[in-house]
Structures are given as C-alpha cells and as structure tokens.
mmCIF file of C-alpha atoms and ligand atoms in Angstrom:
data_model
loop_
_atom_site.group_PDB
_atom_site.id
_atom_site.type_symbol
_atom_site.label_atom_id
_atom_site.label_comp_id
_atom_site.label_asym_id
_atom_site.label_seq_id
_atom_site.Cartn_x
_atom_site.Cartn_y
_atom_site.Cartn_z
ATOM 1 C CA MET J 1 111.442 102.905 113.833
ATOM 2 C CA ALA J 2 114.413 101.399 112.389
ATOM 3 C CA LYS J 3 116.593 100.540 109.492
ATOM 4 C CA ILE J 4 116.339 96.958 108.112
ATOM 5 C CA THR J 5 119.787 95.894 106.737
ATOM 6 C CA LEU J 6 119.992 92.490 104.702
ATOM 7 C CA LYS J 7 123.388 90.976 104.213
ATOM 8 C CA ASN J 8 124.244 88.467 101.893
ATOM 9 C CA LEU J 9 121.080 86.691 102.620
ATOM 10 C CA SER J 10 120.745 82.840 101.018
ATOM 11 C CA LYS J 11 117.911 80.519 101.483
ATOM 12 C CA GLN J 12 116.878 77.283 99.803
ATOM 13 C CA TYR J 13 113.753 75.228 101.127
ATOM 14 C CA LYS J 14 114.078 71.647 102.362
ATOM 15 C CA GLY J 15 112.692 69.791 99.247
ATOM 16 C CA GLY J 16 112.771 72.891 97.642
ATOM 17 C CA HIS J 17 114.702 72.388 93.917
ATOM 18 C CA VAL J 18 115.522 75.918 93.529
ATOM 19 C CA GLN J 19 117.608 78.686 95.525
ATOM 20 C CA ALA J 20 114.834 80.728 96.802
ATOM 21 C CA LEU J 21 117.551 83.841 97.510
ATOM 22 C CA ARG J 22 120.712 83.996 96.612
ATOM 23 C CA ASP J 23 123.439 86.528 98.305
ATOM 24 C CA LEU J 24 120.841 89.020 98.830
ATOM 25 C CA SER J 25 121.768 92.264 100.061
ATOM 26 C CA LEU J 26 119.602 95.668 100.674
ATOM 27 C CA GLU J 27 118.915 98.344 103.019
ATOM 28 C CA CYS J 28 115.770 99.910 104.115
ATOM 29 C CA ALA J 29 116.339 103.410 105.290
ATOM 30 C CA ASP J 30 114.655 104.345 108.649
ATOM 31 C CA GLY J 31 111.386 105.379 107.924
ATOM 32 C CA LYS J 32 111.482 105.074 104.368
ATOM 33 C CA PHE J 33 108.947 103.049 101.996
ATOM 34 C CA PHE J 34 110.989 100.486 100.499
ATOM 35 C CA CYS J 35 109.480 98.287 97.670
ATOM 36 C CA LEU J 36 110.748 94.746 96.547
ATOM 37 C CA LEU J 37 109.323 94.367 93.062
ATOM 38 C CA GLY J 38 109.738 90.946 90.978
ATOM 39 C CA PRO J 39 107.515 88.320 89.258
ATOM 40 C CA ALA J 40 106.021 85.428 90.859
ATOM 41 C CA GLY J 41 108.669 82.822 92.316
ATOM 42 C CA ALA J 42 111.317 85.946 92.526
ATOM 43 C CA GLY J 43 111.865 85.050 96.436
ATOM 44 C CA LYS J 44 109.720 88.215 97.899
ATOM 45 C CA THR J 45 107.700 86.387 100.374
ATOM 46 C CA THR J 46 110.929 84.551 101.458
ATOM 47 C CA THR J 47 112.642 87.728 101.907
ATOM 48 C CA ILE J 48 109.669 88.942 104.228
ATOM 49 C CA LYS J 49 109.789 85.376 106.059
ATOM 50 C CA LEU J 50 113.612 85.566 106.844
ATOM 51 C CA ILE J 51 113.042 89.004 108.351
ATOM 52 C CA ALA J 52 110.227 88.315 110.090
ATOM 53 C CA GLY J 53 111.670 85.041 111.592
ATOM 54 C CA ASN J 54 109.278 82.933 110.206
ATOM 55 C CA GLU J 55 112.015 81.058 108.246
ATOM 56 C CA ALA J 56 115.857 80.375 109.225
ATOM 57 C CA VAL J 57 118.264 81.712 107.029
ATOM 58 C CA ASP J 58 121.017 79.475 105.567
ATOM 59 C CA HIS J 59 123.830 81.924 105.177
ATOM 60 C CA GLY J 60 124.126 85.419 105.956
ATOM 61 C CA SER J 61 122.509 88.174 108.431
ATOM 62 C CA ILE J 62 119.672 90.461 109.604
ATOM 63 C CA PHE J 63 120.005 93.781 111.077
ATOM 64 C CA LEU J 64 117.694 95.998 112.539
ATOM 65 C CA ASP J 65 119.631 99.088 113.115
ATOM 66 C CA ASP J 66 122.799 97.906 114.493
ATOM 67 C CA LYS J 67 121.051 94.986 116.355
ATOM 68 C CA ASP J 68 121.963 91.648 114.494
ATOM 69 C CA VAL J 69 118.333 89.914 114.661
ATOM 70 C CA THR J 70 119.175 86.626 112.544
ATOM 71 C CA ASN J 71 118.433 83.945 115.059
ATOM 72 C CA LEU J 72 116.025 85.826 117.133
ATOM 73 C CA GLU J 73 112.297 84.531 117.793
ATOM 74 C CA PRO J 74 109.714 86.370 115.704
ATOM 75 C CA LYS J 75 108.312 87.871 118.575
ATOM 76 C CA ASP J 76 111.515 89.550 119.976
ATOM 77 C CA ARG J 77 111.801 91.263 116.719
ATOM 78 C CA ASP J 78 109.333 94.116 117.008
ATOM 79 C CA ILE J 79 108.266 93.811 113.461
ATOM 80 C CA ALA J 80 104.664 93.428 112.297
ATOM 81 C CA VAL J 81 103.989 91.560 108.942
ATOM 82 C CA ALA J 82 100.989 91.003 106.579
ATOM 83 C CA TYR J 83 101.350 88.142 104.475
ATOM 84 C CA GLU J 84 99.302 87.427 101.239
ATOM 85 C CA THR J 85 97.850 84.546 102.321
ATOM 86 C CA TYR J 86 96.199 86.032 105.269
ATOM 87 C CA ALA J 87 97.080 83.932 108.084
ATOM 88 C CA LEU J 88 93.999 84.953 110.236
ATOM 89 C CA TYR J 89 92.842 83.162 113.257
ATOM 90 C CA PRO J 90 89.897 81.116 111.857
ATOM 91 C CA GLN J 91 87.994 80.622 115.245
ATOM 92 C CA ILE J 92 87.868 84.440 116.111
ATOM 93 C CA THR J 93 86.207 87.199 114.925
ATOM 94 C CA VAL J 94 87.706 90.200 112.672
ATOM 95 C CA ARG J 95 87.738 92.200 115.972
ATOM 96 C CA GLU J 96 89.406 89.560 117.973
ATOM 97 C CA ASN J 97 92.103 89.178 115.048
ATOM 98 C CA LEU J 98 92.581 92.898 114.872
ATOM 99 C CA ARG J 99 93.054 93.057 118.600
ATOM 100 C CA PHE J 100 95.569 89.946 118.620
ATOM 101 C CA PRO J 101 98.702 91.835 118.419
ATOM 102 C CA LEU J 102 98.025 94.693 120.944
ATOM 103 C CA ASP J 103 97.357 91.819 123.749
ATOM 104 C CA ALA J 104 100.618 90.151 123.011
ATOM 105 C CA PRO J 105 101.862 89.207 126.670
ATOM 106 C CA LEU J 106 105.348 91.258 125.623
ATOM 107 C CA ARG J 107 103.191 94.333 125.195
ATOM 108 C CA LYS J 108 100.309 93.836 127.749
ATOM 109 C CA ASN J 109 100.987 97.142 129.459
ATOM 110 C CA GLU J 110 101.587 99.045 126.373
ATOM 111 C CA TYR J 111 98.137 100.458 125.660
ATOM 112 C CA THR J 112 94.869 100.858 128.115
ATOM 113 C CA ASN J 113 91.867 98.888 126.988
ATOM 114 C CA GLU J 114 90.152 101.588 125.729
ATOM 115 C CA ALA J 115 92.944 102.746 123.858
ATOM 116 C CA LYS J 116 93.315 99.168 122.319
ATOM 117 C CA ASN J 117 89.682 99.284 121.373
ATOM 118 C CA ALA J 118 89.573 102.588 119.773
ATOM 119 C CA ARG J 119 92.680 101.826 117.748
ATOM 120 C CA VAL J 120 91.081 98.337 116.314
ATOM 121 C CA VAL J 121 88.025 100.433 115.325
ATOM 122 C CA GLU J 122 90.093 103.355 113.898
ATOM 123 C CA ILE J 123 92.087 100.922 111.723
ATOM 124 C CA ALA J 124 89.267 98.839 110.927
ATOM 125 C CA ASN J 125 87.544 101.941 109.359
ATOM 126 C CA MET J 126 90.278 103.181 107.398
ATOM 127 C CA LEU J 127 90.207 99.916 105.724
ATOM 128 C CA GLY J 128 86.688 100.009 104.775
ATOM 129 C CA ILE J 129 86.065 96.936 106.919
ATOM 130 C CA GLY J 130 84.509 98.452 109.992
ATOM 131 C CA GLU J 131 81.169 96.964 109.425
ATOM 132 C CA LEU J 132 82.672 93.539 109.489
ATOM 133 C CA LEU J 133 84.332 93.272 113.007
ATOM 134 C CA GLU J 134 81.749 90.756 114.292
ATOM 135 C CA ARG J 135 82.264 88.416 111.478
ATOM 136 C CA LEU J 136 84.603 85.380 111.535
ATOM 137 C CA PRO J 137 87.167 85.244 108.673
ATOM 138 C CA ARG J 138 85.523 82.306 106.879
ATOM 139 C CA GLN J 139 82.254 84.741 106.405
ATOM 140 C CA LEU J 140 84.486 87.226 104.396
ATOM 141 C CA SER J 141 85.533 87.480 100.919
ATOM 142 C CA GLY J 142 89.289 87.239 99.722
ATOM 143 C CA GLY J 143 89.359 90.974 99.550
ATOM 144 C CA GLN J 144 87.944 91.434 102.718
ATOM 145 C CA ARG J 145 90.201 88.872 104.721
ATOM 146 C CA GLN J 146 93.356 90.651 103.053
ATOM 147 C CA ARG J 147 92.275 93.925 104.431
ATOM 148 C CA VAL J 148 92.046 92.197 107.798
ATOM 149 C CA ALA J 149 95.390 90.862 107.598
ATOM 150 C CA LEU J 150 96.856 94.382 106.799
ATOM 151 C CA GLY J 151 94.854 95.587 109.675
ATOM 152 C CA ARG J 152 96.507 93.420 111.967
ATOM 153 C CA ALA J 153 99.804 94.418 110.861
ATOM 154 C CA LEU J 154 98.958 98.294 111.066
ATOM 155 C CA VAL J 155 97.232 98.269 114.098
ATOM 156 C CA ARG J 156 100.450 98.454 116.038
ATOM 157 C CA LYS J 157 103.312 100.846 115.589
ATOM 158 C CA PRO J 158 106.370 98.486 115.754
ATOM 159 C CA LYS J 159 110.145 99.144 114.375
ATOM 160 C CA ALA J 160 109.067 98.176 110.844
ATOM 161 C CA TYR J 161 106.217 96.903 108.748
ATOM 162 C CA LEU J 162 106.483 94.007 106.287
ATOM 163 C CA LEU J 163 103.601 93.881 103.752
ATOM 164 C CA ASP J 164 103.592 91.038 101.444
ATOM 165 C CA GLU J 165 101.489 91.731 98.465
ATOM 166 C CA PRO J 166 99.227 93.291 100.875
ATOM 167 C CA ILE J 167 96.271 94.569 98.349
ATOM 168 C CA ALA J 168 96.740 91.883 95.595
ATOM 169 C CA HIS J 169 93.442 90.839 96.211
ATOM 170 C CA LEU J 170 91.506 93.644 96.007
ATOM 171 C CA ASP J 171 89.350 94.791 93.150
ATOM 172 C CA ALA J 172 91.296 97.402 90.919
ATOM 173 C CA LYS J 173 89.252 100.551 92.548
ATOM 174 C CA LEU J 174 89.816 99.539 95.904
ATOM 175 C CA ARG J 175 93.614 98.502 95.347
ATOM 176 C CA HIS J 176 93.925 102.279 94.016
ATOM 177 C CA ARG J 177 92.511 103.768 97.131
ATOM 178 C CA MET J 178 94.362 101.653 99.471
ATOM 179 C CA ARG J 179 97.558 102.562 97.733
ATOM 180 C CA GLY J 180 97.004 106.017 98.589
ATOM 181 C CA GLU J 181 95.847 104.979 102.079
ATOM 182 C CA LEU J 182 99.129 103.094 102.860
ATOM 183 C CA LYS J 183 101.243 105.743 101.660
ATOM 184 C CA ARG J 184 99.397 108.295 103.699
ATOM 185 C CA ILE J 185 99.877 106.040 106.777
ATOM 186 C CA GLN J 186 103.595 105.237 106.124
ATOM 187 C CA MET J 187 104.264 109.191 105.820
ATOM 188 C CA ASP J 188 102.180 109.898 109.103
ATOM 189 C CA LEU J 189 103.812 107.180 111.335
ATOM 190 C CA GLY J 190 107.404 107.388 109.558
ATOM 191 C CA ILE J 191 107.536 103.408 110.149
ATOM 192 C CA THR J 192 109.939 101.716 107.841
ATOM 193 C CA THR J 193 107.943 99.610 105.534
ATOM 194 C CA LEU J 194 109.179 96.754 103.190
ATOM 195 C CA TYR J 195 106.227 96.233 100.642
ATOM 196 C CA THR J 196 106.294 93.468 98.048
ATOM 197 C CA THR J 197 104.549 93.646 94.817
ATOM 198 C CA PRO J 198 104.919 92.023 91.483
ATOM 199 C CA ASP J 199 103.055 95.258 89.938
ATOM 200 C CA GLN J 200 105.760 97.608 88.647
ATOM 201 C CA LEU J 201 103.326 100.648 88.520
ATOM 202 C CA GLU J 202 102.560 99.639 92.336
ATOM 203 C CA ALA J 203 106.223 99.943 93.105
ATOM 204 C CA LEU J 204 107.120 103.135 91.059
ATOM 205 C CA SER J 205 104.118 105.251 92.658
ATOM 206 C CA LEU J 206 104.653 103.886 96.210
ATOM 207 C CA ALA J 207 108.500 103.564 96.484
ATOM 208 C CA ASP J 208 111.136 105.962 98.256
ATOM 209 C CA TYR J 209 113.723 103.551 97.226
ATOM 210 C CA MET J 210 113.012 100.157 95.644
ATOM 211 C CA ALA J 211 114.648 96.941 94.679
ATOM 212 C CA VAL J 212 113.782 94.603 91.546
ATOM 213 C CA ILE J 213 114.434 91.140 92.401
ATOM 214 C CA ASN J 214 114.447 88.110 89.862
ATOM 215 C CA ASN J 215 115.642 84.411 90.873
ATOM 216 C CA GLY J 216 116.394 85.233 94.211
ATOM 217 C CA SER J 217 119.081 88.003 93.380
ATOM 218 C CA ILE J 218 118.675 91.629 93.196
ATOM 219 C CA GLU J 219 118.637 93.188 89.605
ATOM 220 C CA GLN J 220 118.877 96.899 90.472
ATOM 221 C CA LEU J 221 118.639 99.040 93.644
ATOM 222 C CA GLY J 222 117.629 102.594 93.116
ATOM 223 C CA THR J 223 114.835 105.219 93.320
ATOM 224 C CA PRO J 224 111.680 104.791 91.078
ATOM 225 C CA ASP J 225 113.129 107.489 88.948
ATOM 226 C CA GLU J 226 116.829 105.362 88.281
ATOM 227 C CA ILE J 227 115.054 102.309 87.894
ATOM 228 C CA TYR J 228 112.642 103.486 85.240
ATOM 229 C CA ASN J 229 114.798 105.864 83.566
ATOM 230 C CA GLN J 230 118.326 104.003 83.818
ATOM 231 C CA PRO J 231 117.527 100.588 84.078
ATOM 232 C CA ALA J 232 120.555 98.563 84.811
ATOM 233 C CA ASN J 233 119.711 95.669 82.488
ATOM 234 C CA VAL J 234 117.712 94.416 79.864
ATOM 235 C CA PHE J 235 115.648 92.325 82.673
ATOM 236 C CA VAL J 236 114.802 95.473 84.502
ATOM 237 C CA ALA J 237 114.251 97.405 81.217
ATOM 238 C CA ARG J 238 111.557 95.020 80.064
ATOM 239 C CA PHE J 239 109.909 94.359 83.702
ATOM 240 C CA VAL J 240 109.435 98.062 84.352
ATOM 241 C CA GLY J 241 107.369 99.839 82.280
ATOM 242 C CA ASP J 242 104.103 98.658 80.398
ATOM 243 C CA PRO J 243 103.975 97.766 77.600
ATOM 244 C CA PRO J 244 107.771 96.491 77.866
ATOM 245 C CA MET J 245 110.511 98.128 76.095
ATOM 246 C CA ASN J 246 110.939 97.455 72.292
ATOM 247 C CA MET J 247 114.578 95.684 71.940
ATOM 248 C CA PHE J 248 116.506 95.709 68.667
ATOM 249 C CA GLU J 249 119.462 93.558 68.483
ATOM 250 C CA SER J 250 121.821 96.140 66.397
ATOM 251 C CA GLN J 251 125.189 96.410 65.230
ATOM 252 C CA LEU J 252 127.955 99.023 64.384
ATOM 253 C CA ASP J 253 128.566 99.717 60.732
ATOM 254 C CA GLY J 254 131.092 102.220 60.187
ATOM 255 C CA ASP J 255 129.244 105.594 61.269
ATOM 256 C CA ASP J 256 126.030 103.761 61.342
ATOM 257 C CA LEU J 257 123.916 101.974 63.821
ATOM 258 C CA VAL J 258 122.123 99.190 61.969
ATOM 259 C CA ILE J 259 119.047 98.326 64.175
ATOM 260 C CA ALA J 260 117.384 95.004 63.814
ATOM 261 C CA GLY J 261 119.267 94.426 60.608
ATOM 262 C CA LEU J 262 116.546 96.949 58.878
ATOM 263 C CA LEU J 263 117.087 100.424 60.110
ATOM 264 C CA ARG J 264 120.412 102.232 59.244
ATOM 265 C CA TYR J 265 120.807 105.205 61.589
ATOM 266 C CA LYS J 266 123.802 107.661 61.611
ATOM 267 C CA ILE J 267 124.897 108.301 65.160
ATOM 268 C CA PRO J 268 127.134 110.987 66.865
ATOM 269 C CA ALA J 269 130.864 110.100 66.783
ATOM 270 C CA ASN J 270 131.091 110.091 70.372
ATOM 271 C CA LEU J 271 128.018 108.033 70.955
ATOM 272 C CA LYS J 272 129.539 105.496 68.273
ATOM 273 C CA ASN J 273 132.986 105.377 69.879
ATOM 274 C CA LEU J 274 131.429 104.798 73.118
ATOM 275 C CA LEU J 275 129.289 101.763 72.108
ATOM 276 C CA ALA J 276 132.060 100.397 70.157
ATOM 277 C CA SER J 277 134.555 100.566 73.181
ATOM 278 C CA ARG J 278 131.890 98.936 75.396
ATOM 279 C CA SER J 279 130.335 96.268 73.399
ATOM 280 C CA ASN J 280 133.699 94.685 72.279
ATOM 281 C CA GLY J 281 132.496 94.542 68.484
ATOM 282 C CA SER J 282 129.708 92.140 69.530
ATOM 283 C CA GLY J 283 127.190 94.516 68.891
ATOM 284 C CA VAL J 284 124.358 96.211 71.484
ATOM 285 C CA THR J 285 120.780 95.800 72.097
ATOM 286 C CA VAL J 286 118.828 99.140 71.459
ATOM 287 C CA GLY J 287 115.696 99.591 73.585
ATOM 288 C CA ILE J 288 112.961 102.063 73.243
ATOM 289 C CA ARG J 289 110.027 102.689 75.276
ATOM 290 C CA PRO J 290 106.395 102.159 73.564
ATOM 291 C CA LYS J 291 105.927 105.976 74.539
ATOM 292 C CA ASP J 292 109.221 107.081 72.771
ATOM 293 C CA LEU J 293 108.614 105.990 69.185
ATOM 294 C CA GLU J 294 106.481 108.309 66.968
ATOM 295 C CA LEU J 295 104.717 108.679 63.874
ATOM 296 C CA ALA J 296 106.943 109.925 61.299
ATOM 297 C CA THR J 297 105.490 113.213 60.713
ATOM 298 C CA THR J 298 106.638 114.590 64.087
ATOM 299 C CA ILE J 299 110.581 114.548 63.613
ATOM 300 C CA MET J 300 111.552 115.019 59.866
ATOM 301 C CA ASP J 301 115.416 114.954 60.328
ATOM 302 C CA ALA J 302 115.502 111.227 61.748
ATOM 303 C CA PRO J 303 115.096 107.994 59.700
ATOM 304 C CA VAL J 304 111.858 106.457 59.261
ATOM 305 C CA PHE J 305 111.026 102.824 59.287
ATOM 306 C CA GLU J 306 107.922 101.397 57.890
ATOM 307 C CA ALA J 307 105.557 99.128 60.107
ATOM 308 C CA SER J 308 102.295 97.613 59.593
ATOM 309 C CA VAL J 309 99.555 97.731 62.266
ATOM 310 C CA GLU J 310 98.575 94.460 63.604
ATOM 311 C CA HIS J 311 96.636 95.368 66.485
ATOM 312 C CA VAL J 312 94.973 98.331 68.442
ATOM 313 C CA GLN J 313 94.218 98.303 71.966
ATOM 314 C CA VAL J 314 92.359 101.179 73.259
ATOM 315 C CA LEU J 315 93.043 102.526 77.070
ATOM 316 C CA GLY J 316 90.768 105.243 77.184
ATOM 317 C CA GLU J 317 93.052 108.491 76.234
ATOM 318 C CA THR J 318 95.792 106.402 75.266
ATOM 319 C CA SER J 319 96.260 103.386 72.557
ATOM 320 C CA VAL J 320 99.060 100.745 72.325
ATOM 321 C CA VAL J 321 99.434 99.740 68.868
ATOM 322 C CA SER J 322 101.186 96.461 68.030
ATOM 323 C CA MET J 323 102.950 96.397 64.821
ATOM 324 C CA VAL J 324 105.253 94.444 62.718
ATOM 325 C CA MET J 325 108.478 95.466 60.814
ATOM 326 C CA ASP J 326 109.373 92.752 58.758
ATOM 327 C CA SER J 327 109.400 89.779 61.074
ATOM 328 C CA ILE J 328 109.803 91.996 64.256
ATOM 329 C CA GLU J 329 107.144 92.911 66.679
ATOM 330 C CA LEU J 330 107.055 96.239 68.412
ATOM 331 C CA ARG J 331 104.709 98.474 70.176
ATOM 332 C CA MET J 332 103.936 101.880 70.619
ATOM 333 C CA LYS J 333 101.968 103.933 72.881
ATOM 334 C CA LEU J 334 100.269 107.308 71.920
ATOM 335 C CA ALA J 335 97.045 109.220 72.196
ATOM 336 C CA THR J 336 94.332 107.473 70.951
ATOM 337 C CA GLN J 337 93.126 110.122 68.704
ATOM 338 C CA GLN J 338 96.432 109.749 66.772
ATOM 339 C CA ALA J 339 96.383 105.948 66.837
ATOM 340 C CA PRO J 340 96.527 104.605 63.272
ATOM 341 C CA GLY J 341 94.084 101.540 62.417
ATOM 342 C CA LYS J 342 94.457 97.989 62.402
ATOM 343 C CA GLY J 343 95.991 96.752 58.537
ATOM 344 C CA GLU J 344 97.472 100.466 58.110
ATOM 345 C CA ASN J 345 101.073 101.009 57.126
ATOM 346 C CA VAL J 346 102.803 103.701 59.294
ATOM 347 C CA GLY J 347 105.919 105.551 59.124
ATOM 348 C CA LEU J 348 107.880 105.206 62.399
ATOM 349 C CA THR J 349 111.032 107.142 63.979
ATOM 350 C CA PHE J 350 112.509 108.074 67.454
ATOM 351 C CA ASP J 351 114.942 110.426 68.739
ATOM 352 C CA ILE J 352 118.369 108.495 69.211
ATOM 353 C CA LYS J 353 118.575 110.347 72.534
ATOM 354 C CA LYS J 354 115.570 108.742 74.122
ATOM 355 C CA CYS J 355 116.988 104.991 73.268
ATOM 356 C CA HIS J 356 118.632 102.936 75.758
ATOM 357 C CA PHE J 357 121.735 100.353 75.076
ATOM 358 C CA PHE J 358 122.776 97.020 76.302
ATOM 359 C CA ASP J 359 125.581 94.864 75.776
ATOM 360 C CA ILE J 360 124.292 91.900 73.796
ATOM 361 C CA GLN J 361 126.315 89.367 75.743
ATOM 362 C CA THR J 362 125.725 90.293 79.375
ATOM 363 C CA GLU J 363 122.323 92.410 78.933
ATOM 364 C CA ARG J 364 123.859 95.079 81.204
ATOM 365 C CA ARG J 365 123.226 98.532 80.246
ATOM 366 C CA ILE J 366 125.951 100.935 78.303
ATOM 367 C CA ASP J 367 125.603 104.394 79.899
ATOM 368 C CA THR J 368 125.828 107.200 77.221
ATOM 369 C CA ALA J 369 124.777 109.894 79.901
HETATM 370 P P1 ADP U 401 107.606 85.155 95.483
HETATM 371 O O1 ADP U 401 107.077 85.544 96.782
HETATM 372 O O2 ADP U 401 108.439 86.406 94.941
HETATM 373 O O3 ADP U 401 106.649 84.823 94.358
HETATM 374 P P2 ADP U 401 108.434 83.059 96.749
HETATM 375 O O4 ADP U 401 109.623 83.593 97.744
HETATM 376 O O5 ADP U 401 107.281 82.361 97.525
HETATM 377 O O6 ADP U 401 108.417 84.156 95.713
HETATM 378 O O7 ADP U 401 109.394 81.759 96.307
HETATM 379 C C1 ADP U 401 110.626 81.963 96.083
HETATM 380 C C2 ADP U 401 111.167 80.507 95.530
HETATM 381 O O8 ADP U 401 111.241 79.437 96.602
HETATM 382 C C3 ADP U 401 110.121 79.907 94.328
HETATM 383 O O9 ADP U 401 110.873 79.196 93.026
HETATM 384 C C4 ADP U 401 109.351 78.816 95.382
HETATM 385 O O10 ADP U 401 108.722 77.898 94.449
HETATM 386 C C5 ADP U 401 110.200 78.674 96.401
HETATM 387 N N1 ADP U 401 109.623 78.099 97.425
HETATM 388 C C6 ADP U 401 108.674 78.994 98.377
HETATM 389 N N2 ADP U 401 108.459 78.641 99.440
HETATM 390 C C7 ADP U 401 108.769 77.046 99.257
HETATM 391 C C8 ADP U 401 108.450 76.221 100.325
HETATM 392 N N3 ADP U 401 107.715 76.073 101.454
HETATM 393 N N4 ADP U 401 109.244 74.904 99.882
HETATM 394 C C9 ADP U 401 109.983 74.734 98.571
HETATM 395 N N5 ADP U 401 110.198 75.868 97.856
HETATM 396 C C10 ADP U 401 109.416 76.998 97.908
HETATM 397 MG MG1 MG U 402 105.004 85.845 97.458
#
C-alpha cells in the first residue's frame, strides 16, 4: 500500500494537438479510494498511463510514498492497472490471462502454485466470469472482456490499483453490482485505488476523495460532499449533479437581486454586500439545483415566477420537468405524483439559501456560508 503523489504533471502526445495534461497535481492518500471524474478527453487515461509508466511524462514527477518513480520501468512500480480498452493477451485463455500477473518473474516466489490457482478462481467467481476460464478473449463479449481486464488487476495485491473506467462496458445492472463489489474489495484489502470515470454518480458514490478534471487540469479536489455541495466553479456545478444545475445571469440592483433579468428577489443585506464586494459590480451567476426548485404553494413568502412546462421525463418515483420562463430554459426534479403536465403553466419558487453564486467573469464560486 502506498500514497500516490502527482506533482505538476504535464503531457503532450507526439503528434497530438492538445496538451493532454497541464500542471496536474494531486495526492491519493494511502489506502483510500480516489476517483478522477471528468468528461471524455479530459486526461483521465493519460494520468493512469503516466502513473503506470506506460507513457513518459514531459514535466513533473510521480511519487509512491516518498519514492520518486517518474522514470522507473512499469514492472518496477508494483502497481496493477486495468485499462478501459482491456489489452488482454489474445492467444491465451481467460484463466491464463488472469494468472499472468502472478507468474511475473519478479514475483515468482510470492505465491505457491496452489495459491495462484485458488486466487484466479476466487477473483473470477467474484467478477461473475468463473464459467469462462477456458475461453479465449475473442470468444467473449465486451463486458466479459472488461471483467477479465479488471480481474487481472485485482488478482494481485500491489501497492496501488489504477482502474481506468473499469466497468464502463457492463450493462447497467451489472455495473451497479460491480460498483458495490469494488468498493467492498477496496475496503477489505485497503489498497490505494485510483479510479477514473465520466459518471458523476459513480464517483460520488465510490470515492473517499475525488478530483474533477477537465482539459487536462484539475477543476476541484475534495470529498464527494464538498464537490456536490460547494462546487468551486460553474464547470463543476454543472458537471456534478443530474440533471445539471440551472444557471441564471443576475444583477444586483439596490437591495434586490434581479435573476435572469426577470425575477426580482429581495436579499438580506449581508448577502447583498458580500455579492457586491466579490463580483466587482459585474453581476453574479446564480445556480439552483433542479431538486431545489419548488412549486409555488410550498413556500409562500418567497417570490414566485411563472414557467411553462415543455416536457416531462418520468424516472419512476421522481420526474424531471423541463420548462421555459420567457426564453430561459430550466429544469426541476420532483416526486412524480406532484409533477405538472406538459403545457401547464406553473408558479415556481426557491429558497435563496439553497442557491450557489459564481462570479460571472471568472466563473468561480463566491462563498456565502
Ligand atoms: P480521457 O481518458 O479523459 O477520455 P485521454 O487521457 O485519453 O482522456 O486524452 C486526453 C487528450 O489527449 C485528448 O485530447 C486526446 O485526444 C489526447 N490523446 C490521448 N491519447 C493520445 C495519443 N496517443 N496521441 C495523441 N493524442 C492523444
Ligand atoms: Mg479514457
């Protein structure tokens, strides 16, 4: 087990037109589950390749505990990796693929033959591929191959696991089960795990600590609770949470906050002063999560604004209602039983304490707590 520390990592691929990573620093604490969350192309796989030693860094350094491993061969790092793209050995069976890491020359005497066989079977059963041990990779579906790749990483107990979107190609039900399994394995073994995903819900539910990454840079580091409740900027606020946070450009006018040029909202003096001093008079972006919008009957002392319902998406017990207010689109999430119908006009309101505020120019959070 080890702490992973990345210091100012930069990477541009030969022939690549973009900077894949820019000055990326983070620390995965020893024994913790760290999620790297970001959209496609953000630099997640690149980060994993650099830590594993499968790509060279341009600038910066990588430490396992206090040991600088930046220029070590992959085999000398004692890290196990599962790539999203599987990279299985095509000419050998699933059993042999799973056993391969245990037979590496470096670790020849770490396990007895019986222990290796038992571990392969144990991990295969846990991942639901125990029936597939004699097959070749080409005889498997994408989801089955992905589980073999994951098993090949988990079969050993290295200093750290690097799991690159390890369950992205499983169907929804299996993915849900595997999330639970992975969290359990990680907690049982206490092995430092760096896990990448584009799925915000997956990151929020698995991580002890996480980073949101975009265009090769870190947007925010924090616990899932901090990332969700105090998003550092507009990007994080919109990327984390589903459906995305509603955002309204707003101006201060005397004691009022004029939201989206439509809704006049009298705000407490201390909030007004704080927003005025932090926003340089240029206005603020007000963010409100779809779950925090309410139908107007529920809070009576707050201003009400009218919106008309364009579309209702029923998700079992909750529904997402898409609305327009003048030309501004917004979404609300509420119990299906209470959801208005398409074409209805509804009165909406919200509690100003549940709003998030961002500088219009820099898009950074203005903390009001
Ligand atoms: P993610 O895993 O978050 O989707 P990647 O780390 O794969 O992102 O990619 C980061 C950026 O680097 C992207 O813009 C991608 O197009 C680019 N990139 C990735 N691999 C290569 C490569 N081998 N050659 C050139 N550009 C690459
Ligand atoms: Mg990737």
